[in-house]
CSV table of C-alpha atoms in Angstrom, one decimal:
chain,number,residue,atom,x,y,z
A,122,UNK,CA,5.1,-34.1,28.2
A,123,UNK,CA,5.7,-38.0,28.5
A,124,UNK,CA,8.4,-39.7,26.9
A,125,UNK,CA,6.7,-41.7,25.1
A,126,UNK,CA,4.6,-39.0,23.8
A,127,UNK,CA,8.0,-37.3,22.9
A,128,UNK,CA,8.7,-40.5,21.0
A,129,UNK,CA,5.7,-40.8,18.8
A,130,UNK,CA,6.3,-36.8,17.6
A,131,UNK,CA,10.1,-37.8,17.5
A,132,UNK,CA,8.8,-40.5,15.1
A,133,UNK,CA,7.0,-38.2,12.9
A,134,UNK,CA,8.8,-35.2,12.5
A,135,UNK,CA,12.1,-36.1,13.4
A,136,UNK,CA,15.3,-36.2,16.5
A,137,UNK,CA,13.9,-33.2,19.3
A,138,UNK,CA,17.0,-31.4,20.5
A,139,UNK,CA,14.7,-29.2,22.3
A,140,UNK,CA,11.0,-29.1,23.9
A,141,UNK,CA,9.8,-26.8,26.4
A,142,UNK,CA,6.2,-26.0,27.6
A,143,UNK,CA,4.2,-22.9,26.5
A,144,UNK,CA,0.8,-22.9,28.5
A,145,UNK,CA,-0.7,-26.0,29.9
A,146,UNK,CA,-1.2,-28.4,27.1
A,147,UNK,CA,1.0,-26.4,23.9
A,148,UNK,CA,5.0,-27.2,23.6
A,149,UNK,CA,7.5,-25.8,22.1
A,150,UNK,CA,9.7,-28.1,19.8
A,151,UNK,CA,12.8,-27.8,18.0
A,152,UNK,CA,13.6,-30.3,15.7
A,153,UNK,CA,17.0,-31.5,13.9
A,154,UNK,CA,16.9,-31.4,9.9
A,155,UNK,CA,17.5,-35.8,10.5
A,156,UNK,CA,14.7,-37.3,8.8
A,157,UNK,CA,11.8,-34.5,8.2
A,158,UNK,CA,12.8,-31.4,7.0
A,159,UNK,CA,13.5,-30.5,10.8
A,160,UNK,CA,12.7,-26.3,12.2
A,161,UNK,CA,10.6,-25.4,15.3
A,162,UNK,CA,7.2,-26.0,15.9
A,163,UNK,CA,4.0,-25.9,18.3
A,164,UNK,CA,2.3,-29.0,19.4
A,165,UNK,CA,-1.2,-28.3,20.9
A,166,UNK,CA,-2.5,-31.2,23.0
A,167,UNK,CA,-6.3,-32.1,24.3
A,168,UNK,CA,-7.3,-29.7,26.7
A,169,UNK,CA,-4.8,-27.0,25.7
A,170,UNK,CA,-6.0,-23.4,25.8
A,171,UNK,CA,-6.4,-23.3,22.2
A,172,UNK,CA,-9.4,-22.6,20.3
A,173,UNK,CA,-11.4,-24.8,18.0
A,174,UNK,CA,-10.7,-22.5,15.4
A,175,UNK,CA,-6.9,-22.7,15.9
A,176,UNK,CA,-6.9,-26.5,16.1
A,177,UNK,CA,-8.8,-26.4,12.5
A,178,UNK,CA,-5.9,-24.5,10.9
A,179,UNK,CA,-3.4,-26.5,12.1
A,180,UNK,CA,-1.7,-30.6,11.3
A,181,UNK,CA,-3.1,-33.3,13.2
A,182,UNK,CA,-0.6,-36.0,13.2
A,183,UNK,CA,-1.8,-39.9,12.7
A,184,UNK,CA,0.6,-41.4,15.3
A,185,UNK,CA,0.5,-39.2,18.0
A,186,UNK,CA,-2.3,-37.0,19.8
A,187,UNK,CA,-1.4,-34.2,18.8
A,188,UNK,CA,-1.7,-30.6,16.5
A,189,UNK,CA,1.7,-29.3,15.3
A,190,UNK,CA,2.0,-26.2,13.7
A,191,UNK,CA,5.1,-25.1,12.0
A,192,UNK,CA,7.0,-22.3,13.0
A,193,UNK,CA,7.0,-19.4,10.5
A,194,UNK,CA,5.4,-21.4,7.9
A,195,UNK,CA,3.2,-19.7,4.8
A,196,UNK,CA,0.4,-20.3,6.1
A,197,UNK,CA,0.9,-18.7,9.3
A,198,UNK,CA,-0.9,-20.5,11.7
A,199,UNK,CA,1.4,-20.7,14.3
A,200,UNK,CA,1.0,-17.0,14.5
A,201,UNK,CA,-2.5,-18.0,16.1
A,202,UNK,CA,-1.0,-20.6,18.7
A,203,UNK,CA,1.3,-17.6,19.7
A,204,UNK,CA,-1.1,-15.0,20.4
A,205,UNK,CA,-3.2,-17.6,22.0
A,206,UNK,CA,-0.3,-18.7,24.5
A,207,UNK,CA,0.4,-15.0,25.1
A,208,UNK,CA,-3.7,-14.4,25.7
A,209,UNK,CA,-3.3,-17.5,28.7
A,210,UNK,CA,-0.4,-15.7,30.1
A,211,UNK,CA,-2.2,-12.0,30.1
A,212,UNK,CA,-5.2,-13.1,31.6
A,213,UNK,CA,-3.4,-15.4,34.1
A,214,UNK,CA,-0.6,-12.7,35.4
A,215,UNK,CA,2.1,-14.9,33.9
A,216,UNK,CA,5.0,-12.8,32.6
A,217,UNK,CA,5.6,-12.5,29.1
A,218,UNK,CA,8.6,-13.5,26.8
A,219,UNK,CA,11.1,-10.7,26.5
A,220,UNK,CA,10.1,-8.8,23.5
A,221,UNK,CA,7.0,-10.1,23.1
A,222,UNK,CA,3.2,-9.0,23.7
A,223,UNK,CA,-0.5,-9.6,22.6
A,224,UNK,CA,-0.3,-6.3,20.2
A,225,UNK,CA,2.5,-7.2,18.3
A,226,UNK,CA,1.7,-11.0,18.2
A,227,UNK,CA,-1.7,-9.5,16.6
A,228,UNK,CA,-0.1,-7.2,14.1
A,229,UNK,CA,2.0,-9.9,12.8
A,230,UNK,CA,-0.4,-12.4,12.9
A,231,UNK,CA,-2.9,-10.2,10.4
A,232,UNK,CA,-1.0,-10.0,7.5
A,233,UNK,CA,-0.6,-13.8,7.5
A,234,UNK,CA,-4.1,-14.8,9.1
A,235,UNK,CA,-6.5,-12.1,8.6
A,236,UNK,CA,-9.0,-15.0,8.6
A,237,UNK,CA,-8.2,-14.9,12.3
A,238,UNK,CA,-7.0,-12.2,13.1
A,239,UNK,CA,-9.0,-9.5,10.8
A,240,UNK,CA,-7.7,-7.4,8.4
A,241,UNK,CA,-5.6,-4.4,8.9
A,242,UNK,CA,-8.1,-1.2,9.7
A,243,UNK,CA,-8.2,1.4,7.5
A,244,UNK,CA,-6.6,4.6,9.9
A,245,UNK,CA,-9.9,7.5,10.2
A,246,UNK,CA,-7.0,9.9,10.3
A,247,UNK,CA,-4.1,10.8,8.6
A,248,UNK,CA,-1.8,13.6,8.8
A,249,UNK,CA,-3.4,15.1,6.2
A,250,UNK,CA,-6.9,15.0,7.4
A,251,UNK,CA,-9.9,12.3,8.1
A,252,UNK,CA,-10.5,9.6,5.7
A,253,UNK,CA,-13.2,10.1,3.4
A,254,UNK,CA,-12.6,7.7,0.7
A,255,UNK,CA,-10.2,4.4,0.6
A,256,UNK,CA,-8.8,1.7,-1.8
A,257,UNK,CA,-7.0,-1.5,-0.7
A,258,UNK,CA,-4.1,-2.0,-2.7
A,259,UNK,CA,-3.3,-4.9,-0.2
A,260,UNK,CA,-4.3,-5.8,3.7
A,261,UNK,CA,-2.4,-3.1,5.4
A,262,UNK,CA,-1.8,-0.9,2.0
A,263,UNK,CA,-4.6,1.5,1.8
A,264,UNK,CA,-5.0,4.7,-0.9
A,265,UNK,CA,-6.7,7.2,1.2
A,266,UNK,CA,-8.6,10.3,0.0
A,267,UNK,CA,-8.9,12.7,3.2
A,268,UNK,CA,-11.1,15.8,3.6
A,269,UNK,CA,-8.2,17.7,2.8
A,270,UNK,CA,-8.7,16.6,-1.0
A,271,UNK,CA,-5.5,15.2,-0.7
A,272,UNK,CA,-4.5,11.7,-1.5
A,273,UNK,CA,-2.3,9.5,0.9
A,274,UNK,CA,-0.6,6.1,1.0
A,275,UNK,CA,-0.9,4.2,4.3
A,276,UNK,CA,1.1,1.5,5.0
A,277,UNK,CA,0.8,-0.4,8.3
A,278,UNK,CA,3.0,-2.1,11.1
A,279,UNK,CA,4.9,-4.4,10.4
A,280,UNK,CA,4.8,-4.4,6.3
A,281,UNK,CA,6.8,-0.7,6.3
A,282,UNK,CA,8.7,-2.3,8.9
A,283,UNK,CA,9.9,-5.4,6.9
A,284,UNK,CA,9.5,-4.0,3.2
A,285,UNK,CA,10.5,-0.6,3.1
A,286,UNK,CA,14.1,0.9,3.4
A,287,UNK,CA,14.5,2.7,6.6
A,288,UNK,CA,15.1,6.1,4.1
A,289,UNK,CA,11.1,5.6,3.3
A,290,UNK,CA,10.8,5.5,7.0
A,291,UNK,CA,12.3,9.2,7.2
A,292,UNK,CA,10.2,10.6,4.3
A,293,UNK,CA,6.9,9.6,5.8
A,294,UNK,CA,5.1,10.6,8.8
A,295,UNK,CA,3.1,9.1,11.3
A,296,UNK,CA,0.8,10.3,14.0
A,297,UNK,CA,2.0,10.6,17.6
A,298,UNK,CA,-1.6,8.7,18.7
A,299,UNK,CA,-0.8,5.4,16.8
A,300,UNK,CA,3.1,5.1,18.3
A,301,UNK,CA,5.9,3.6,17.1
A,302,UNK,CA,3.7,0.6,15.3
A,303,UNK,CA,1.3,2.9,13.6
A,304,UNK,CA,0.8,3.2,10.1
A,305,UNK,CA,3.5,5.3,8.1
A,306,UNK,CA,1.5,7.8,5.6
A,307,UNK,CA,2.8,9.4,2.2
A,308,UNK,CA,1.9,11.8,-0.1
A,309,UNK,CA,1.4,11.0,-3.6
A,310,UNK,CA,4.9,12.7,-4.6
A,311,UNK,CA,6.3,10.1,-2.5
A,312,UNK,CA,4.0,7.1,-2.6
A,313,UNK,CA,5.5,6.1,-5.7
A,314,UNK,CA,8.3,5.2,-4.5
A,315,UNK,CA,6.9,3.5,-1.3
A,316,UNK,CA,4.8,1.6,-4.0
A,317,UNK,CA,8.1,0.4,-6.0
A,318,UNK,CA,9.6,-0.5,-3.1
A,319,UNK,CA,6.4,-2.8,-2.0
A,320,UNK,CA,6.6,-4.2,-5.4
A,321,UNK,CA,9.9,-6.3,-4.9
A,322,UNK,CA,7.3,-8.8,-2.5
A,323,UNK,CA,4.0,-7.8,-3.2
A,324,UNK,CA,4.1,-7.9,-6.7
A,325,UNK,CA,0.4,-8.8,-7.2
A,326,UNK,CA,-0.1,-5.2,-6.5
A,327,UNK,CA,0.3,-4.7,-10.0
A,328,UNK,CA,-2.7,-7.4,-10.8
A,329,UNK,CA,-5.4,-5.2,-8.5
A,330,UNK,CA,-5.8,-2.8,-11.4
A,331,UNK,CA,-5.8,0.0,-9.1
A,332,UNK,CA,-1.5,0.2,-9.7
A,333,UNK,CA,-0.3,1.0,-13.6
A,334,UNK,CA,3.3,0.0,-13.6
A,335,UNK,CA,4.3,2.6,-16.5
A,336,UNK,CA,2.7,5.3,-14.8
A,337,UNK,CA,4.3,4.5,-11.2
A,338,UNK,CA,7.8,4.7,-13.0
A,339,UNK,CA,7.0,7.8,-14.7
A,340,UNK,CA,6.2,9.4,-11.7
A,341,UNK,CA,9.0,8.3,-9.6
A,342,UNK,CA,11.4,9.6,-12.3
A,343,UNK,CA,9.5,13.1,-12.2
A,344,UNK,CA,8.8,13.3,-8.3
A,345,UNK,CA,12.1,11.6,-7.2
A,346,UNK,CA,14.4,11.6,-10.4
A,347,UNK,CA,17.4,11.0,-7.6
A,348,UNK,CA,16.1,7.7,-6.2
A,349,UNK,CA,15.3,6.5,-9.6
A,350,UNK,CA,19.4,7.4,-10.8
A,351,UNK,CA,20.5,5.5,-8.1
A,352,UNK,CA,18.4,2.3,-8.3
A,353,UNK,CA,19.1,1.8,-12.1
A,354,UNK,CA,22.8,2.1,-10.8
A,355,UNK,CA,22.5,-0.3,-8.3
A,356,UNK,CA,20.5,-2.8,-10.6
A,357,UNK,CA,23.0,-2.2,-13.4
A,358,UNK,CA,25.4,-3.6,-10.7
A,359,UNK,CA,23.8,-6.5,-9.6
A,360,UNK,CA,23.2,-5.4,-5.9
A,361,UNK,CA,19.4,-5.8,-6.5
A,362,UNK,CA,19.2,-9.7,-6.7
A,363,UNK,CA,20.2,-12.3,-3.4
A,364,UNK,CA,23.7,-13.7,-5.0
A,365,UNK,CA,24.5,-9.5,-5.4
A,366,UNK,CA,23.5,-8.6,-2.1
A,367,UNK,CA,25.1,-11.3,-0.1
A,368,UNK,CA,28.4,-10.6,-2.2
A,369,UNK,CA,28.5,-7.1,-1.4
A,370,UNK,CA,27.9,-7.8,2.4
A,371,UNK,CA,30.4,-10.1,2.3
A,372,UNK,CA,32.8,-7.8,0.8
A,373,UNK,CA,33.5,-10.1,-2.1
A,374,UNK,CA,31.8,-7.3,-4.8
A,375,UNK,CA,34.9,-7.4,-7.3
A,376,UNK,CA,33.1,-9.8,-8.8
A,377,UNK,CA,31.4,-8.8,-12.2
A,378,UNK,CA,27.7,-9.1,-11.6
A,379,UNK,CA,25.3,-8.0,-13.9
A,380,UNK,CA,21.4,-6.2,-13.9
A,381,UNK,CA,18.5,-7.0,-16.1
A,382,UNK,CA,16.8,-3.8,-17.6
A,383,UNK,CA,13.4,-4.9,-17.3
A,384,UNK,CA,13.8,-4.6,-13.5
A,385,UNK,CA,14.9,-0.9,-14.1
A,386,UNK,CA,12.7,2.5,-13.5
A,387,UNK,CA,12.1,3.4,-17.0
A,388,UNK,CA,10.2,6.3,-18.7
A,389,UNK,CA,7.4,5.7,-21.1
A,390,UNK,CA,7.0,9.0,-23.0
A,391,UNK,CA,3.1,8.1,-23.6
A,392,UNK,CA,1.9,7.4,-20.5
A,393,UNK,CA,1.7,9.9,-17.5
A,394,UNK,CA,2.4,9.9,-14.1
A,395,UNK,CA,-0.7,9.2,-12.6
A,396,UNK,CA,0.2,6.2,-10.8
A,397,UNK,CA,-3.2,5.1,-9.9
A,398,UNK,CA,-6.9,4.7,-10.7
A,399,UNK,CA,-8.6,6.8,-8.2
A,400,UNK,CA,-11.6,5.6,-8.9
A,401,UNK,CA,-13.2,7.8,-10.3
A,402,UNK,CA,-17.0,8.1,-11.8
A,403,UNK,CA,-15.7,6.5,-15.3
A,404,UNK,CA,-13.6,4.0,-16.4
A,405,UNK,CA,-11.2,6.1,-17.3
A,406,UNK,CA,-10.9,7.7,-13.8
A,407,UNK,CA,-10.6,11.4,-13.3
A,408,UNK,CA,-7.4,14.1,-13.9
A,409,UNK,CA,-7.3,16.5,-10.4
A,410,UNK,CA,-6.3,20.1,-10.7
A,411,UNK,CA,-5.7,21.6,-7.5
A,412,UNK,CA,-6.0,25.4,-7.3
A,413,UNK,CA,-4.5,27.5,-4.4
A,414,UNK,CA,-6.8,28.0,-1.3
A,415,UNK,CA,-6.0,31.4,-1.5
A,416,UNK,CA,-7.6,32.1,-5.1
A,417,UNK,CA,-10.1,28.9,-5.0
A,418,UNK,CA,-13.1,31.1,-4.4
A,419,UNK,CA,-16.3,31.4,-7.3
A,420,UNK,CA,-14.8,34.9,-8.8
A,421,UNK,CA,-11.7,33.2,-10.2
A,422,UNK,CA,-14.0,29.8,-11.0
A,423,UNK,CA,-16.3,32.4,-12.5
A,424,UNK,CA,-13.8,34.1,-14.4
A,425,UNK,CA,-11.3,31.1,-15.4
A,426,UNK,CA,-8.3,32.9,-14.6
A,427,UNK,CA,-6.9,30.1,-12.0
A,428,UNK,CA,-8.5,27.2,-14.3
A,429,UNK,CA,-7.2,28.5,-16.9
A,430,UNK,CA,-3.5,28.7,-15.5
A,431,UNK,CA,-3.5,25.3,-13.5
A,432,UNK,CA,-5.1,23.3,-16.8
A,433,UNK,CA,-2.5,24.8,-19.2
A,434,UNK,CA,0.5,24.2,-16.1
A,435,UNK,CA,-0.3,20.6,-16.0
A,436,UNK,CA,-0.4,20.7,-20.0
A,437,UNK,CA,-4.1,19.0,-20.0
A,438,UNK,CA,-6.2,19.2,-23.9
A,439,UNK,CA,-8.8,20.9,-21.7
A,440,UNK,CA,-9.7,24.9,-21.2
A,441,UNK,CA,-11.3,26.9,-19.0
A,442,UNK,CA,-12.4,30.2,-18.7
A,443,UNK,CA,-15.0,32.9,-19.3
A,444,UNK,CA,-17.8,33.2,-18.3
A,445,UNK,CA,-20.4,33.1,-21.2
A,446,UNK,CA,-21.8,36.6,-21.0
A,447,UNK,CA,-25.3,37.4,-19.7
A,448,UNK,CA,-25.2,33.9,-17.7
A,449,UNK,CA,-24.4,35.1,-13.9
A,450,UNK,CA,-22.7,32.3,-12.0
A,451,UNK,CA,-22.1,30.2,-15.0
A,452,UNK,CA,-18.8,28.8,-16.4
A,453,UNK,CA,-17.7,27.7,-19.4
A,454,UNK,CA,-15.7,24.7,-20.0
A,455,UNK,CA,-14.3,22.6,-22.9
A,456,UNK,CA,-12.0,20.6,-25.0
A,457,UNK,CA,-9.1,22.4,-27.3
A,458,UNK,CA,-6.2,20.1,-29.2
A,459,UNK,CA,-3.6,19.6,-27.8
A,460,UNK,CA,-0.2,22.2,-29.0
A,461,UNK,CA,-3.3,24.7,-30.1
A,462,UNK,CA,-3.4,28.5,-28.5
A,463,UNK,CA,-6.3,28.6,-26.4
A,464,UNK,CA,-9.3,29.9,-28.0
A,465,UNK,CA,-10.9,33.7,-27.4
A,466,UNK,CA,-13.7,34.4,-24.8
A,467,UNK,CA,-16.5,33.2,-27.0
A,468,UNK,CA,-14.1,31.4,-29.5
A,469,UNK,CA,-15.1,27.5,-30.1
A,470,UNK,CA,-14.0,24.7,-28.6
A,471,UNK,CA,-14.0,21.2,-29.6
A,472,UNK,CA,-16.6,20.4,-27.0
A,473,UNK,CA,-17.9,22.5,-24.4
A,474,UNK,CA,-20.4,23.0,-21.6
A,475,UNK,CA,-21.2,25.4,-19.1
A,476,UNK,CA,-21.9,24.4,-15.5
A,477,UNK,CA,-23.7,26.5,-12.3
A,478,UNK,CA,-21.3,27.1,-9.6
A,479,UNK,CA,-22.2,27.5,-6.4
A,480,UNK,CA,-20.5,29.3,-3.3
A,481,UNK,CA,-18.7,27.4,-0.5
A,482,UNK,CA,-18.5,23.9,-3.0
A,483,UNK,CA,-14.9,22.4,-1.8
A,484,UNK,CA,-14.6,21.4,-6.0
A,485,UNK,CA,-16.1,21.1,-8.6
A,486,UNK,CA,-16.5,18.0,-11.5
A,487,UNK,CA,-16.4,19.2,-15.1
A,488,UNK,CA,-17.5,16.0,-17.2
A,489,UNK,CA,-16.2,15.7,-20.7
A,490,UNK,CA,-17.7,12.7,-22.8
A,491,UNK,CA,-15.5,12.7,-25.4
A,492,UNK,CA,-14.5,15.2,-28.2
A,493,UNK,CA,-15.2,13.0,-31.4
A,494,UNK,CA,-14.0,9.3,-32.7
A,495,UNK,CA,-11.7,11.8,-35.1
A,496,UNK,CA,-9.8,13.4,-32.2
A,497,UNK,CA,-9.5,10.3,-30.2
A,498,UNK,CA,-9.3,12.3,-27.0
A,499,UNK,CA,-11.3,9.9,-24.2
A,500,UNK,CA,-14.2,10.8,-22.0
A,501,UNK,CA,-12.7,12.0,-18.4
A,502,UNK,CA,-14.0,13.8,-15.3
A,503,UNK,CA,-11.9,16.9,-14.7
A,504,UNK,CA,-12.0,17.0,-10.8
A,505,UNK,CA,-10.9,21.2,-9.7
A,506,UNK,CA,-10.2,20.7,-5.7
A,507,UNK,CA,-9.4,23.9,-3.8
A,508,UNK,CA,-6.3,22.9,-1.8
């Protein structure tokens, strides 16, 4: 690069205490904070390597011939200059930076450009099976229904990376295939707290719909009552905001600091613990009750025994069991109030219905419109999974 090239971007974004060339036609720059707000930056000059659709994204400056695109900036467009100079230098046989390479430039650059880039995939496998059925809480964040019947949080390289503590990391599993910057997968007993823990920089999460905040905290103090002690501790203390954190690294935590509750894991008594909407066939989702593999066979569908166990385990309004007599292969479903003995074999129930069942069925959806404006007890799809 000329000097008086150097000049004009000197003129425009301030003293350059350091340039040094990428790939033909793309600079580095570092600039001092003298008269613009001063940082690093790429400056892409005609007949640079770099794509059309790269030069669009980027800051083309009025006094000098050239693109600049901000190091580390929101809108992440440098991220596309990078993998771009790192593409020249793979397909030329030039050797690449220490520590750098086209995958990782690519997973980076996907969270911030995905225009670009492409979205994070959803992972076909988990450790819990093949997908089947996904939700996008966020590019990268995926709620996964596998062929397992089980439900699974994915979360991708770099976001686990970057927003989740390194004891998350421990508590979830990846698969050997994907390496070390593979997805990280948990199960729903964990998710919640992966979720929280998301929350502190995603929190538009909670504006998807498919996250209910009351429910998340109610499940993290039921699945992980121990993690949700110790962060109200920490928040009573003050170690959960920047001034906190950066007292207590500096050793300077004598200092009275204070928490705000609202940021706390509390308990809502009248909402549950189903932290999310698993889409299910009505608005008001479906409840899954997962019955041992061992006994999940048609005699105890038939029969209601396991039904009957799991619904009143899980404490649901709904009852199953018996088979209605002279109706082979039939079973009979319905609605009781909740605190009430379940009824007798043939007793009535608020609502009920039989359904057919049929042999080798994974599970088995028992619909229940509603019980009566009186009872106020909501339509809901009943999913029974063997498991």
């Amino acid at each position: 690069m000329g000097n008086d090239l150097l000049d004009l971007l000197a003129h425009e974004l301030g003293e350059i205490y350091y340039c040094e060339e990428e790939c033909p036609g793309v600079y580095y720059l570092s600039i001092l904070p003298t008269i613009g707000e001063g940082g690093e930056y790429y400056a892409v000059l005609e007949g640079a390597p770099i794509t059309q659709d790269t030069r669009t994204i980027g800051r083309k400056l009025e006094d000098a011939p050239a693109i600049i695109y901000r190091l580390k900036a929101e809108d992440g467009a440098s991220a596309a200059v990078e993998y771009e100079i790192l593409r020249y230098k793979a397909a030329h046989g030039l050797p690449m930076p220490e520590g750098k390479s086209l995958r990782v430039a690519a997973l980076y650059g996907a969270e911030l450009r995905p225009d670009y880039f492409g979205a994070y995939p959803v992972p076909f496998l988990t450790p819990w099976g093949h997908t089947l059925r996904h939700r996008p809480l966020d590019n990268g964040i995926y709620w996964i229904e596998t062929n397992q019947c089980v439900e699974v949080l994915a979360v991708c390289y770099p976001i686990w990376d970057g927003d989740l503590s390194e004891g998350l990391w421990e508590v979830g599993q990846k698969l050997d295939a994907e390496g070390e910057m593979g997805y990280i997968y948990f199960l729903k007993e964990t998710a919640c707290v992966a979720i929280w823990e998301l929350l502190r920089l995603r929190p538009a999460l909670l504006t998807t719909g498919l996250i209910r905040k009351a429910e998340l905290m109610n499940a993290i103090w039921a699945n992980q009552p121990g993690y949700a002690l110790g962060y109200n501790a920490e928040e009573q203390a003050g170690l959960h905001g920047t001034l906190g954190l950066l007292l207590y690294a500096l050793g300077m935590d004598g200092r009275k600091l204070e928490g705000s509750p609202e940021h706390m894991i509390m308990i809502t008594p009248d909402a549950g613990t189903d932290l999310s909407d698993s889409g299910g066939e009505t608005a008001h989702g479906y409840e899954r009750i997962c019955i041992p593999r061992g006994t999940c066979n048609l005699d105890s569908f038939a029969d209601g025994r396991g039904l009957q166990n799991a619904g009143q385990a899980m404490r649901t309004v709904y009852h199953f069991g018996h088979r209605p007599a002279g109706q082979t292969g039939f079973f009979r479903y319905g609605v009781r109030l909740p605190g009430r003995p379940a009824p007798a074999p043939s007793g009535p129930l608020l609502w009920e219905n039989t359904v057919r069942l049929r042999p080798g069925q994974p599970g088995y959806d028992f619909r229940f419109p509603g019980a009566g404006s009186s009872q106020t007890i909501p339509p809901k799809i009943v999913r029974i999974i063997c498991c």
